[in-house]
Coordinates of C-alpha atoms in Angstrom, one line a residue:
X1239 CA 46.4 47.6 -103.4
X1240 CA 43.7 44.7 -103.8
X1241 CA 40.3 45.3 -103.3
X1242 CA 38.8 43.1 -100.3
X1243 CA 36.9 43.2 -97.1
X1244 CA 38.5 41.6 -94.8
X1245 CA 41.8 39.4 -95.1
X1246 CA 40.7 37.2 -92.4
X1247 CA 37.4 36.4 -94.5
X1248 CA 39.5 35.6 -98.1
X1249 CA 41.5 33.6 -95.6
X1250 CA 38.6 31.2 -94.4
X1251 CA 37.8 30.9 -97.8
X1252 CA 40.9 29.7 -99.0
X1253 CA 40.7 26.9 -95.9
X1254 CA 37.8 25.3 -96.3
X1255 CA 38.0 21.5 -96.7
X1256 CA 37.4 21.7 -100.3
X1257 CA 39.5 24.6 -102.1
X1258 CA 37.3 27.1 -104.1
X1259 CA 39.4 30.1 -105.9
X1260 CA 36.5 33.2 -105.7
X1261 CA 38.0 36.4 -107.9
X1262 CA 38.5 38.0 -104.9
X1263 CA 40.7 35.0 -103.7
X1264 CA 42.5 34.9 -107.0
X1265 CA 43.1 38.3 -106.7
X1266 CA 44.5 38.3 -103.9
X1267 CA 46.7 35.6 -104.3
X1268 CA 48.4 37.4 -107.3
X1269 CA 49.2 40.3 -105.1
X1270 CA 50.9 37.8 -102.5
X1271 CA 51.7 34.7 -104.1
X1272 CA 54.6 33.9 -101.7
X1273 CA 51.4 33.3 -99.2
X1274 CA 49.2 31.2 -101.2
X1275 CA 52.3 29.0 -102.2
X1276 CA 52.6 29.2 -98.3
X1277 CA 48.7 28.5 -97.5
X1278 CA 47.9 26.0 -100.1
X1279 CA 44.3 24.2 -100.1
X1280 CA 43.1 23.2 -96.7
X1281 CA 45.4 25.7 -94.7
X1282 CA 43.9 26.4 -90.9
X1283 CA 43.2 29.8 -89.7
X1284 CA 45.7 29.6 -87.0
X1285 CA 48.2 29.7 -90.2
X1286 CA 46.8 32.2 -92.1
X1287 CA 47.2 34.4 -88.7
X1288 CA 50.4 34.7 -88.7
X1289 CA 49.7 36.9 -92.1
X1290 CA 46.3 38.6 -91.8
X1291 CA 46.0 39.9 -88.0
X1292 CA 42.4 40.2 -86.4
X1293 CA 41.5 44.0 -86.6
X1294 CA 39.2 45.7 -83.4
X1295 CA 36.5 45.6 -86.3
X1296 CA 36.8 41.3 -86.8
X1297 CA 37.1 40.2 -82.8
X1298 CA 41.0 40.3 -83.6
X1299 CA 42.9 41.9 -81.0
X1300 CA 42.4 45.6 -80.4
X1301 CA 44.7 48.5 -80.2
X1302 CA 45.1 47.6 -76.4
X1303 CA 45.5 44.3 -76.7
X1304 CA 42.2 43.4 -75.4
X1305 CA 39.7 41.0 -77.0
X1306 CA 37.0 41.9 -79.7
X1307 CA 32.9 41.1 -79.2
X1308 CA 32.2 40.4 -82.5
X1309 CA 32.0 36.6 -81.9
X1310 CA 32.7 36.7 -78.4
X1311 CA 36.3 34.3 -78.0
X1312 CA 38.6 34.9 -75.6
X1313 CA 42.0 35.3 -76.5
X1314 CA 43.7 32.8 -77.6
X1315 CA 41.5 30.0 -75.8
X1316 CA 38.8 29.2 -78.3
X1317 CA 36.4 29.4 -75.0
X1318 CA 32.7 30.9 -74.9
X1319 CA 32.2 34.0 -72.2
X1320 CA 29.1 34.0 -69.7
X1321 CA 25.8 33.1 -71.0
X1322 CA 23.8 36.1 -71.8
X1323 CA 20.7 34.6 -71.1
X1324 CA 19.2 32.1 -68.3
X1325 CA 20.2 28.9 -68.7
X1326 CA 20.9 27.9 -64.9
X1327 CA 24.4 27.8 -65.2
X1328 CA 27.0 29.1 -63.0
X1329 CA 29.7 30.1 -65.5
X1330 CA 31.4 33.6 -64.7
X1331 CA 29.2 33.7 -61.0
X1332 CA 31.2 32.9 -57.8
X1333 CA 30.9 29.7 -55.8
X1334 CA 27.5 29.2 -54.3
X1335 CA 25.9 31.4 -57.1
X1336 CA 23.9 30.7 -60.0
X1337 CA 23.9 32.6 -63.5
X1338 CA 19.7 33.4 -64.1
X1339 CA 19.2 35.4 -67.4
X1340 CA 22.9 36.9 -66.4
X1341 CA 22.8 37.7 -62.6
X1342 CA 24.1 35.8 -60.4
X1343 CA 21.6 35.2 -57.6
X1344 CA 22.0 32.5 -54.8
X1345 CA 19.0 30.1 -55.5
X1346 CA 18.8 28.8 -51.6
X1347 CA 17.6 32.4 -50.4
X1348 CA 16.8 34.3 -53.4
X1349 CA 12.5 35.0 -53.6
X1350 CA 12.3 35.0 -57.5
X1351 CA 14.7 32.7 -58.2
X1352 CA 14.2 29.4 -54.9
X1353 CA 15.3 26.8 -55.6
X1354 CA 16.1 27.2 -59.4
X1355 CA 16.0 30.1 -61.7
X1356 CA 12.4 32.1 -62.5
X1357 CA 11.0 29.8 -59.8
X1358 CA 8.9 32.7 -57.4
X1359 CA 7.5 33.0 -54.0
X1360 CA 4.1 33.7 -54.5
X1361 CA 3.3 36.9 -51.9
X1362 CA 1.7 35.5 -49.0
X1363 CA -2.2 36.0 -48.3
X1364 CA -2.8 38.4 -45.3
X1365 CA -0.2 40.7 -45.9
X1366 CA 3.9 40.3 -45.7
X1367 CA 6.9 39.1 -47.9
X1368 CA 7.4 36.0 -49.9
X1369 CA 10.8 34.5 -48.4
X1370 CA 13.2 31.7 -49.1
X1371 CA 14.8 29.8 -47.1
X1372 CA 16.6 26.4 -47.8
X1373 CA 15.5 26.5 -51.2
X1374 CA 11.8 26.4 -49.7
X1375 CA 9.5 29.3 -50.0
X1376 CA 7.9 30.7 -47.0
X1377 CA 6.9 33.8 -45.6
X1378 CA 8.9 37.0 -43.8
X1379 CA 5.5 38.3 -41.9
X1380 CA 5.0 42.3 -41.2
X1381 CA 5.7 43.3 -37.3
X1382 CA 2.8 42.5 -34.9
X1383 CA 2.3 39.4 -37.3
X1384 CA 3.4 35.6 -37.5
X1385 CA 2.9 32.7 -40.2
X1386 CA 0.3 29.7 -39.4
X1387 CA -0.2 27.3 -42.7
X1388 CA 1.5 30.3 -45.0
X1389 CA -0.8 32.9 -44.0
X1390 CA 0.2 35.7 -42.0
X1391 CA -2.3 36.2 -39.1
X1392 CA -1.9 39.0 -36.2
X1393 CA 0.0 38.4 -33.0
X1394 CA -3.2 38.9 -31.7
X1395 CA -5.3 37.0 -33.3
X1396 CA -8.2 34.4 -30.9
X1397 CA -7.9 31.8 -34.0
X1398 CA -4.0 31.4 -34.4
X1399 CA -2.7 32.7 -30.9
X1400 CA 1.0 32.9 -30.2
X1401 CA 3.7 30.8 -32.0
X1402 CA 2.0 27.4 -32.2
X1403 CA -0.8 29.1 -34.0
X1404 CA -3.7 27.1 -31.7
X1405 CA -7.0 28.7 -31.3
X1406 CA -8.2 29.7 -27.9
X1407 CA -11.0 28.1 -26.2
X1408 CA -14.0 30.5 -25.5
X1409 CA -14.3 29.9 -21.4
X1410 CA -17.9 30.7 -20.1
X1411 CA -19.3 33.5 -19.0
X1412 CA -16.4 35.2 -20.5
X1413 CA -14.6 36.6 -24.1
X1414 CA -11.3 34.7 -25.3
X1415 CA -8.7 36.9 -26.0
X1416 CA -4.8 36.5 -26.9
X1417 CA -2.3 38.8 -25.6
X1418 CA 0.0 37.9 -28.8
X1419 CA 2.0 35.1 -26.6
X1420 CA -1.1 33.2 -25.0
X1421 CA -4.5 32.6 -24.6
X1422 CA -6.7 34.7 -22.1
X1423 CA -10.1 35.5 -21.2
X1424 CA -12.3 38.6 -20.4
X1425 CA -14.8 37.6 -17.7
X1426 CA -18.5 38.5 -16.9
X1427 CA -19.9 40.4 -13.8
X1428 CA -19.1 38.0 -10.8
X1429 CA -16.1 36.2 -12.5
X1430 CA -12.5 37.0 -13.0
X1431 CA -9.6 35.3 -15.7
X1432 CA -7.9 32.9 -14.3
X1433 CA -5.5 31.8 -17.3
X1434 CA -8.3 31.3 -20.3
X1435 CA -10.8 30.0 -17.9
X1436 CA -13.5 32.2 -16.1
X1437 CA -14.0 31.4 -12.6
X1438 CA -16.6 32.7 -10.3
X1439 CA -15.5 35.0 -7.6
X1440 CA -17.4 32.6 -5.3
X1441 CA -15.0 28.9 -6.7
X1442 CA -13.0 27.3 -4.1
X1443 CA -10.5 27.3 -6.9
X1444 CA -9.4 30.9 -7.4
X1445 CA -11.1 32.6 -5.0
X1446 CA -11.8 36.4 -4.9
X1447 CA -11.6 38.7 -7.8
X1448 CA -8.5 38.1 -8.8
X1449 CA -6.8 35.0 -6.7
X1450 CA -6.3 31.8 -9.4
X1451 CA -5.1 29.8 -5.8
X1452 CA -7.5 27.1 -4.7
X1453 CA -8.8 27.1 -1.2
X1454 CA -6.7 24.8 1.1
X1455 CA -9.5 23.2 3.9
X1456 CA -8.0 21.7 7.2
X1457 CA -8.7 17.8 7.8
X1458 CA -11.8 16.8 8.0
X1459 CA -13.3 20.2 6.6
X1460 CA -14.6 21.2 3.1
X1461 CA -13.3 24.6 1.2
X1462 CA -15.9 27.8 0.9
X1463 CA -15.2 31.0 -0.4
X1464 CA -17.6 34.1 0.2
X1465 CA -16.1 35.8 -2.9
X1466 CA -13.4 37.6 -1.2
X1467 CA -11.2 35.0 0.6
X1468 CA -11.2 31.5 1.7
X1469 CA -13.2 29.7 4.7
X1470 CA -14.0 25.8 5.4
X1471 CA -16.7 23.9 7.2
X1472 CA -16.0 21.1 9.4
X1473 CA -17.3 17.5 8.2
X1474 CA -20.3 15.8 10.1
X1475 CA -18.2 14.8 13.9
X1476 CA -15.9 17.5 14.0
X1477 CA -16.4 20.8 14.7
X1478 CA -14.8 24.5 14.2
X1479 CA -10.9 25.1 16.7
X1480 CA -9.6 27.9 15.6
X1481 CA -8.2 27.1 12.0
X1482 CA -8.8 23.4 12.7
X1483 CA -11.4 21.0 12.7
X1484 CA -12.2 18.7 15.6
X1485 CA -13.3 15.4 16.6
X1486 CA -16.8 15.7 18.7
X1487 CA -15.5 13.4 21.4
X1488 CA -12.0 15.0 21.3
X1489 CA -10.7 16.0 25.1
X1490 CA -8.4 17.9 23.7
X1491 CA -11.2 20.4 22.4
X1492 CA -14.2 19.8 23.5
X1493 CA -17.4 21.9 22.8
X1494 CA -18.1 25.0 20.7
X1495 CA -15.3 26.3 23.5
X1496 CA -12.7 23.8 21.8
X1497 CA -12.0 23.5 25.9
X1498 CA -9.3 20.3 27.0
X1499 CA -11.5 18.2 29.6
X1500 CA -10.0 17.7 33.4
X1501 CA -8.5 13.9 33.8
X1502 CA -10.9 11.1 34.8
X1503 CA -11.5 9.3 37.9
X1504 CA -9.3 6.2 38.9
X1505 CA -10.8 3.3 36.8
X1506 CA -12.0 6.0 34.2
X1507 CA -11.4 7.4 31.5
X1508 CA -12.0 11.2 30.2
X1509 CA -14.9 11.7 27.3
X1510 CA -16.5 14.1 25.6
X1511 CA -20.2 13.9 24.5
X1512 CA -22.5 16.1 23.1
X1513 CA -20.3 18.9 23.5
X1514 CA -19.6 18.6 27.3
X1515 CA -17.0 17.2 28.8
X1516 CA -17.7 13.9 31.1
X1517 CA -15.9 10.6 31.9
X1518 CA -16.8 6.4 31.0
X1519 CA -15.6 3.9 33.6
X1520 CA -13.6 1.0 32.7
X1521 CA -15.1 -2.4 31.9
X1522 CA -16.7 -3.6 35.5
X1523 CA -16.8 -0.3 36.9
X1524 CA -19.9 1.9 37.5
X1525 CA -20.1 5.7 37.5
X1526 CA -21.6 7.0 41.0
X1527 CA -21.2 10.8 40.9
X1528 CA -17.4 11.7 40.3
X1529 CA -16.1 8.4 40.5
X1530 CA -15.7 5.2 39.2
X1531 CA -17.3 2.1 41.8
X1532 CA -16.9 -1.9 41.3
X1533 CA -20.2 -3.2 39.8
X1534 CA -22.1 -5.5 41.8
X1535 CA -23.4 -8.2 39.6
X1536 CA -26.9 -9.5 39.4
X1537 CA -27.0 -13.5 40.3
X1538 CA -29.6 -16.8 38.9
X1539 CA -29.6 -19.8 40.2
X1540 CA -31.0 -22.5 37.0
X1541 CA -33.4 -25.0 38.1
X1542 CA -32.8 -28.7 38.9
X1543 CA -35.9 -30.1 36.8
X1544 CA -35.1 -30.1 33.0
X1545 CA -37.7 -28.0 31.2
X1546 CA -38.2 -25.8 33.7
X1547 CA -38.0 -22.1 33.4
X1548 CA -36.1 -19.2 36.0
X1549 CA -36.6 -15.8 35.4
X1550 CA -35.4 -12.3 36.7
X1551 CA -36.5 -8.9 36.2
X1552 CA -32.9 -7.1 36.1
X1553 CA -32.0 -3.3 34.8
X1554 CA -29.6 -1.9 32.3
X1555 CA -28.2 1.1 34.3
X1556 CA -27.6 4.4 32.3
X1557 CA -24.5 4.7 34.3
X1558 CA -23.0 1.5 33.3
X1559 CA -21.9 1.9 29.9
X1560 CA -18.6 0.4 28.0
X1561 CA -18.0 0.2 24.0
X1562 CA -20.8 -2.9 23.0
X1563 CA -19.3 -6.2 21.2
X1564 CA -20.1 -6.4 17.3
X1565 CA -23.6 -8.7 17.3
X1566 CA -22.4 -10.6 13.9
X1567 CA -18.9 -11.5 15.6
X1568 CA -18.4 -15.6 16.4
X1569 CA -17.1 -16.5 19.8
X1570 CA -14.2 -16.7 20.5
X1571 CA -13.2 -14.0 18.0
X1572 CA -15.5 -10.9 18.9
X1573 CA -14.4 -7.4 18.4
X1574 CA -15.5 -4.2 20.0
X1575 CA -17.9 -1.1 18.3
X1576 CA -17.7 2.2 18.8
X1577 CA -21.1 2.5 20.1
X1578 CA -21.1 3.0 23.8
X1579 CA -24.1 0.8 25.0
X1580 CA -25.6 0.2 28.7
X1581 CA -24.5 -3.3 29.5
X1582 CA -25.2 -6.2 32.6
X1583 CA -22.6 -9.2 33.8
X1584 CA -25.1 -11.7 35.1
X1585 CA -23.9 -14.5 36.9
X1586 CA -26.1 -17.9 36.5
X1587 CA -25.2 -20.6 39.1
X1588 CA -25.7 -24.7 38.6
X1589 CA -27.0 -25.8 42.1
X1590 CA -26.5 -29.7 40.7
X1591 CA -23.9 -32.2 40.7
X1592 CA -24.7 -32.8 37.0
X1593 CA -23.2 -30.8 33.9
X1594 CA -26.3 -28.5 32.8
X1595 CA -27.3 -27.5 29.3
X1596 CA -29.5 -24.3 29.2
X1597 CA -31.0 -21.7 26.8
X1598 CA -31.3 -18.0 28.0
X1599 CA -33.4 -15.2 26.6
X1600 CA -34.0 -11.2 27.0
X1601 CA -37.5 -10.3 27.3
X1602 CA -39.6 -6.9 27.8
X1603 CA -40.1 -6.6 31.8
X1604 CA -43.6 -6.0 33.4
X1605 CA -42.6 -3.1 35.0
X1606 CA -44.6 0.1 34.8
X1607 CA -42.8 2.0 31.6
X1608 CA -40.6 -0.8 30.6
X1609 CA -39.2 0.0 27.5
X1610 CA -38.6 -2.9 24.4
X1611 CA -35.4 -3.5 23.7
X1612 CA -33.3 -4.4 21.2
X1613 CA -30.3 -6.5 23.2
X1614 CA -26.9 -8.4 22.6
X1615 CA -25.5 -11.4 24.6
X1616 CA -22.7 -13.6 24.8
X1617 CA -21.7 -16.5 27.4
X1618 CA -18.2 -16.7 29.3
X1619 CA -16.9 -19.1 31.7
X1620 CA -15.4 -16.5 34.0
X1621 CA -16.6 -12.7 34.7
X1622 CA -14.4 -10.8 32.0
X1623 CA -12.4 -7.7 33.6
X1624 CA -11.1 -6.1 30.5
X1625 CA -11.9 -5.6 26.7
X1626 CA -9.6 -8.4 25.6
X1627 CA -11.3 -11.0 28.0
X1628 CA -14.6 -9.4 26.7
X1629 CA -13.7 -10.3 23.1
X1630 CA -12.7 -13.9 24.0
X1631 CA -16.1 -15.3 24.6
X1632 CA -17.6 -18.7 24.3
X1633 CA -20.8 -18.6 23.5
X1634 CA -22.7 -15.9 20.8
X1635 CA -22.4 -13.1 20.1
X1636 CA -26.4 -13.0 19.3
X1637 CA -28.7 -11.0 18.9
X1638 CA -32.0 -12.9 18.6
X1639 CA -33.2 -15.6 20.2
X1640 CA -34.6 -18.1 17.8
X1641 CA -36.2 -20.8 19.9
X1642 CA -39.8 -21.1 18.2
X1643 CA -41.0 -23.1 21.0
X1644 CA -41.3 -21.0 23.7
X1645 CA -42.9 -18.1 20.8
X1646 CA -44.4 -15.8 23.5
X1647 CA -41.0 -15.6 25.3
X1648 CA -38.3 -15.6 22.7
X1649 CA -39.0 -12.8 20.9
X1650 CA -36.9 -12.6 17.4
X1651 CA -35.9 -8.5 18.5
X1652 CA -34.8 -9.8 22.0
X1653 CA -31.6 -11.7 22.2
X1654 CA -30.8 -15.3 23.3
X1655 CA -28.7 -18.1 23.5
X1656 CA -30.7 -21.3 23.1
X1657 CA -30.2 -24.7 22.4
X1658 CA -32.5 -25.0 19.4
X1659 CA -30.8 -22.4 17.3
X1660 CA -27.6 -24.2 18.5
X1661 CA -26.1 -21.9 20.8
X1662 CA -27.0 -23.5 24.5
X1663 CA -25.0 -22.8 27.2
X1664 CA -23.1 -25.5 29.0
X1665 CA -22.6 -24.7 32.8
X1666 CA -20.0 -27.2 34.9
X1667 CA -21.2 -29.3 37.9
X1668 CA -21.7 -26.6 41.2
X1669 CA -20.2 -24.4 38.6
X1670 CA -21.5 -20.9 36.8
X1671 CA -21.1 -19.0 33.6
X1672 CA -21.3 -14.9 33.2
X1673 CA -23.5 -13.8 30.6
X1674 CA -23.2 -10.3 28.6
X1675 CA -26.0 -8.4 28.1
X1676 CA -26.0 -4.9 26.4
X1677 CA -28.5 -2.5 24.8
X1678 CA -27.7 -3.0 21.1
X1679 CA -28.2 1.7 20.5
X1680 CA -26.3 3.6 22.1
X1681 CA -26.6 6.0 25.3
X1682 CA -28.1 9.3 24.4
X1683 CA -28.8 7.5 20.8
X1684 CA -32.6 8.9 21.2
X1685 CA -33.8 4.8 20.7
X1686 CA -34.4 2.9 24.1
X1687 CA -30.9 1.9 25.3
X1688 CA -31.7 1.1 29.3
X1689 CA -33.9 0.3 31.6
X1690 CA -35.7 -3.1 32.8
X1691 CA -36.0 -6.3 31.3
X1692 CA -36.5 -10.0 31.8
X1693 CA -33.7 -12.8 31.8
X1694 CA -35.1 -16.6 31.4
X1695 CA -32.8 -19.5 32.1
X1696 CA -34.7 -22.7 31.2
X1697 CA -32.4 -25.8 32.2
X1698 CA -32.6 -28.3 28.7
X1699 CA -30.6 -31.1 30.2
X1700 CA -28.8 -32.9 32.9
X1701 CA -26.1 -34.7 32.5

């Protein structure tokens, strides 16, 4: 039998594109030379096959039928197997799986390989596991620990506290401190956590040593706290009813003894003051005692010769008292104060048959302890009964008298109604007007309120 190596090698040689006879070729040719009649130059190896079957030693089939590794075919295909090195392919992996240096890894969650083979998470600073996710590396933090920026940080920790990873504002007087959720504090001596803020035991917000509530004060009272529960003070005009606060002139709780005050007199009506219960009379009503009496009105009669002066020393009665007009009102449009001033209805008569134009003025009196008052005053054409017929005057309100020529008279703190500073009073033919006069402070006020004083009626014209 021929010497050779391998009849699969002579046959390669024999099908090149251009035909070389080697010895060994030649050779072998003589022994079969019904095959190389049959081969001929240029023959492929799928011919020569069919004569010179692939040995387990070659890559030809084996004993089993299986396929050689020499040079790696697969049977009858003329296809390549798996790479056996990286090349990022995903031959001979499943579907979602990527061949890196020949394991299949799955890119989108694998560590050393995200995103694309050999590409590594770098191990994260402060401790965990390099992660992937999404082809993205991250971080897979240790228990007790979460990421913030790539680092993992303690649960715990004041600078990166709880999931959002914010730092926790230091409160005063106290520690900040993070529970591993949310931000707290640890307080000083006298103050206790209320969320991460410190508040005094003492605050009107969280009261106590542990309360975070804030105080809830009544109307018309302001919050305390005495560092163990809650209180209030009433505001300036109310005081202290039980949990309540008030009004100083309430009738329903009147006094430190928060007492309801018995009903008024007819033609009254019930008050408190200063913390005692008592009772005002109605507009042209006077108190006498328990009860309210019709006033009896001081009357002037003007003179009959223009120029001429009438005066009367008359009294503002502590006992006569009503709610005083507002001094910078215009007639007819006047309103009424709070302030409850002394007051006088004077009537002034014109004696002529002639319609009279006059000025009138308040004065001090010359009576032994005569006090100087500051006054109001306003004209009307018919005594006023009520507080609406009070408001509608017709002359004023004013009060101070601004007639410069009578200067040792018409004093600028005394009221008036002259005919310089263009507020005279016109009084009908055998007619009469009602002037309003009233202390300007208040009863009990502590200024001068009541008390004597002059009225002057000089008659201006005649007409």
């Amino acid at each position: 039998m021929p010497i050779f190596t391998s009849p699969s090698r002579a046959l390669a040689s024999l099908s090149s594109t251009t035909c070389v006879i080697t010895p060994v070729a030649l050779a072998l040719a003589l022994e079969v030379a019904v095959a190389v009649a049959a081969i001929g130059c240029g023959g492929g190896a799928s011919d020569a096959a069919q004569f010179f079957p692939s040995t387990e030693a070659d890559g030809g089939p084996d004993s089993t039928g299986g396929t050689g590794h020499e040079d790696g075919g697969h049977p009858g295909d003329g296809t390549a197997p798996p790479p056996t090195s990286g090349d990022g392919g995903t031959t001979g992996c499943a579907s979602g799986l990527t061949n890196c240096s020949g394991a299949c890894v799955d890119v989108k969650t694998d560590p050393l390989n995200c995103g694309g083979c050999g590409a590594a998470c770098a191990p994260p600073l402060g401790g965990g596991q390099p992660a992937c996710v999404a082809f993205q590396c991250t971080v897979k933090c240790d228990p007790g620990q979460h990421a913030c920026g790539g680092v993992c940080t303690s649960n715990k920790s004041v600078a990166t506290c709880g999931a959002a990873c914010t730092p926790c504002p230091t409160p005063s007087s106290g520690t900040a401190t993070c529970d591993g959720t949310a931000c707290g504090a640890t307080c000083s001596a006298g103050y206790h956590a209320c969320g991460s803020d410190c508040l005094a035991n003492t605050s009107v917000s969280g009261c106590g040593t542990t309360s975070c509530t804030p105080c809830v004060p009544p109307a018309n009272a302001f919050a305390s706290c005495d560092g163990v529960s809650c209180d209030f003070t009433c505001a300036t005009g109310f005081h202290r009813c039980g949990g309540s606060c008030a009004s100083d002139t309430s009738v329903a709780a009147c006094g430190a003894s928060c007492v309801t005050c018995p009903s008024a007199p007819a033609n009254g009506v019930a008050s408190c003051a200063a913390g005692a219960c008592a009772f005002t009379c109605n507009f042209g009503y006077v108190k006498s005692g328990a009860s309210c009496l019709p006033v009896t009105n001081p009357s002037m009669t003007l003179s009959g010769t223009v120029g001429t002066k009438t005066t009367a020393t008359l009294t503002l009665d502590p006992n006569l008292v009503a709610p005083r007009l507002e001094f910078s009102d215009v007639c007819p449009n006047g309103t009424i104060t709070t302030t409850v001033s002394s007051y006088q209805m004077v009537r002034v008569v014109n004696p002529t048959l002639q319609i009279a134009t006059v000025s009138v003025w308040t004065s001090k009196a010359a009576t032994t302890g005569a006090p100087t008052l500051d006054t109001i005053i306003a004209s009307y054409t018919s005594n006023p009964t009520n507080d609406a017929q009070r408001m509608a005057c017709s002359v004023g309100v004013n009060d101070q008298c601004t007639d410069t020529s009578d200067p040792t008279e018409c004093i600028t703190q005394w009221a008036g109604l002259t005919k310089a500073g263009g507020k005279g009073v016109t009084i009908p033919a055998g007619s009469a007007v009602w002037l309003y006069v009233s202390s300007y402070y208040g009863v009990g006020s502590g200024v001068a309120a009541t008390g004597d004083y002059v009225l002057s009626v000089r008659t201006e014209s005649l007409n």
